[in-house]
Amino acid sequence: QVQLVESGGGLVQPGGSLRLSCAASGSILSIRATGWFRQAPGKERELVAAITSGGITNYANYVKGRFTVSRDNAKNMMYLQMNGLKSEDTAVYYCNAEVVTTNYYAIHYWGKGTLVTVSS
């Protein structure tokens, strides 16, 4: 079994910053691509940012220049630094990872999410 646990969400004022973390644990051989997604009330889940095991990143247009995705492969940790937050960034943020397990299966896992609320 593999678990992804997000942390770092909370209430922040517009223009503020938050850093989300995602910890992967369990029967992990390696982690391939990882991504951060978000889902606002009444909307579909959407990709925010992704990063490969080699560090290649991809961002949704609406977060480019404000958010930075990173990972620590040795610690099985992923991060999302969010600056210049706007009210429209309010959502539950989810971590996703393609994990190669110790029995050599490649499986996508999701965390349970962490709520980010941007409001004055």
Tab-separated table of C-alpha atoms in Angstrom:
chain	number	residue	atom	x	y	z
A	1	GLN	CA	0.000	0.000	0.000
A	2	VAL	CA	1.015	3.568	-0.706
A	3	GLN	CA	-0.273	6.685	0.994
A	4	LEU	CA	-0.040	10.303	-0.081
A	5	VAL	CA	-0.686	12.887	2.607
A	6	GLU	CA	-0.965	16.590	1.856
A	7	SER	CA	-0.374	19.333	4.383
A	8	GLY	CA	0.086	23.090	4.509
A	9	GLY	CA	-3.339	24.312	3.507
A	10	GLY	CA	-5.208	26.993	5.382
A	11	LEU	CA	-6.658	30.468	5.290
A	12	VAL	CA	-4.575	33.200	3.698
A	13	GLN	CA	-5.260	36.752	2.577
A	14	PRO	CA	-5.130	37.718	-1.079
A	15	GLY	CA	-1.544	38.286	-2.120
A	16	GLY	CA	-0.270	35.914	0.526
A	17	SER	CA	1.703	32.705	0.247
A	18	LEU	CA	1.370	29.079	1.275
A	19	ARG	CA	3.567	26.061	0.817
A	20	LEU	CA	1.861	22.727	0.352
A	21	SER	CA	3.661	19.471	1.032
A	22	CYS	CA	2.853	15.943	-0.037
A	23	ALA	CA	4.450	13.010	1.736
A	24	ALA	CA	4.465	9.620	0.047
A	25	SER	CA	4.959	6.508	2.123
A	26	GLY	CA	4.510	2.761	1.905
A	27	SER	CA	5.659	0.157	-0.583
A	28	ILE	CA	7.469	2.550	-2.886
A	29	LEU	CA	10.205	1.532	-5.273
A	30	SER	CA	10.232	4.837	-7.118
A	31	ILE	CA	7.990	7.746	-7.990
A	32	ARG	CA	7.578	8.855	-11.569
A	33	ALA	CA	5.591	11.942	-12.479
A	34	THR	CA	3.824	13.824	-9.735
A	35	GLY	CA	1.263	16.546	-9.878
A	36	TRP	CA	-0.845	18.953	-7.905
A	37	PHE	CA	-4.507	19.263	-8.782
A	38	ARG	CA	-7.253	21.387	-7.328
A	39	GLN	CA	-11.004	21.315	-7.164
A	40	ALA	CA	-13.093	24.346	-6.337
A	41	PRO	CA	-16.719	24.023	-5.215
A	42	GLY	CA	-18.938	23.175	-8.144
A	43	LYS	CA	-16.018	22.743	-10.515
A	44	GLU	CA	-14.091	19.836	-11.938
A	45	ARG	CA	-10.688	18.831	-10.669
A	46	GLU	CA	-7.952	20.495	-12.715
A	47	LEU	CA	-4.205	20.217	-13.053
A	48	VAL	CA	-2.242	22.972	-11.362
A	49	ALA	CA	1.348	21.829	-11.795
A	50	ALA	CA	3.335	18.701	-12.498
A	51	ILE	CA	6.939	17.607	-12.182
A	52	THR	CA	8.741	14.552	-13.482
A	53	SER	CA	11.318	12.535	-11.586
A	54	GLY	CA	13.960	14.393	-13.591
A	55	GLY	CA	12.628	17.792	-12.578
A	56	ILE	CA	10.793	18.829	-15.732
A	57	THR	CA	7.871	21.016	-14.743
A	58	ASN	CA	4.577	21.983	-16.294
A	59	TYR	CA	2.123	24.601	-15.063
A	60	ALA	CA	-1.423	25.649	-15.785
A	61	ASN	CA	-1.425	29.072	-17.385
A	62	TYR	CA	-3.302	30.632	-14.504
A	63	VAL	CA	-0.525	29.835	-11.989
A	64	LYS	CA	2.566	30.457	-14.108
A	65	GLY	CA	4.860	32.912	-12.396
A	66	ARG	CA	3.064	32.516	-9.063
A	67	PHE	CA	3.362	28.821	-8.146
A	68	THR	CA	6.445	26.624	-8.064
A	69	VAL	CA	6.366	22.850	-7.927
A	70	SER	CA	9.311	20.860	-6.600
A	71	ARG	CA	10.158	17.476	-5.159
A	72	ASP	CA	12.731	15.727	-3.028
A	73	ASN	CA	13.167	12.279	-4.533
A	74	ALA	CA	15.265	11.017	-1.631
A	75	LYS	CA	12.512	11.853	0.849
A	76	ASN	CA	9.522	11.013	-1.389
A	77	MET	CA	8.238	14.534	-0.841
A	78	MET	CA	6.546	16.910	-3.237
A	79	TYR	CA	5.911	20.605	-2.716
A	80	LEU	CA	3.847	23.434	-4.152
A	81	GLN	CA	4.952	26.946	-3.285
A	82	MET	CA	2.077	29.329	-3.908
A	83	ASN	CA	2.704	33.065	-4.005
A	84	GLY	CA	0.459	35.928	-4.965
A	85	LEU	CA	-2.629	33.976	-4.024
A	86	LYS	CA	-5.962	35.114	-5.370
A	87	SER	CA	-9.497	34.383	-4.242
A	88	GLU	CA	-9.965	32.209	-7.314
A	89	ASP	CA	-7.194	29.936	-6.033
A	90	THR	CA	-9.536	28.800	-3.263
A	91	ALA	CA	-9.942	25.044	-3.622
A	92	VAL	CA	-9.048	21.682	-2.223
A	93	TYR	CA	-5.566	20.816	-3.459
A	94	TYR	CA	-4.686	17.214	-4.177
A	95	CYS	CA	-1.381	15.498	-4.685
A	96	ASN	CA	-1.102	12.791	-7.334
A	97	ALA	CA	1.809	10.499	-8.009
A	98	GLU	CA	2.590	7.641	-10.338
A	99	VAL	CA	4.288	5.194	-8.001
A	100	VAL	CA	6.246	2.113	-8.939
A	101	THR	CA	5.569	-0.206	-6.035
A	102	THR	CA	7.936	-2.773	-4.594
A	103	ASN	CA	6.138	-5.485	-6.585
A	104	TYR	CA	6.840	-3.496	-9.776
A	105	TYR	CA	3.357	-2.184	-10.507
A	106	ALA	CA	3.013	1.425	-11.682
A	107	ILE	CA	-0.087	2.895	-10.051
A	108	HIS	CA	-1.473	6.402	-9.748
A	109	TYR	CA	-2.288	7.417	-6.197
A	110	TRP	CA	-4.182	10.404	-4.803
A	111	GLY	CA	-3.993	12.123	-1.482
A	112	LYS	CA	-7.130	13.160	0.381
A	113	GLY	CA	-6.520	16.842	-0.229
A	114	THR	CA	-5.839	19.980	1.746
A	115	LEU	CA	-8.095	23.026	1.719
A	116	VAL	CA	-6.717	26.388	0.650
A	117	THR	CA	-8.935	29.388	1.288
A	118	VAL	CA	-7.923	32.808	0.013
A	119	SER	CA	-10.007	35.498	1.610
A	120	SER	CA	-9.692	38.787	3.392
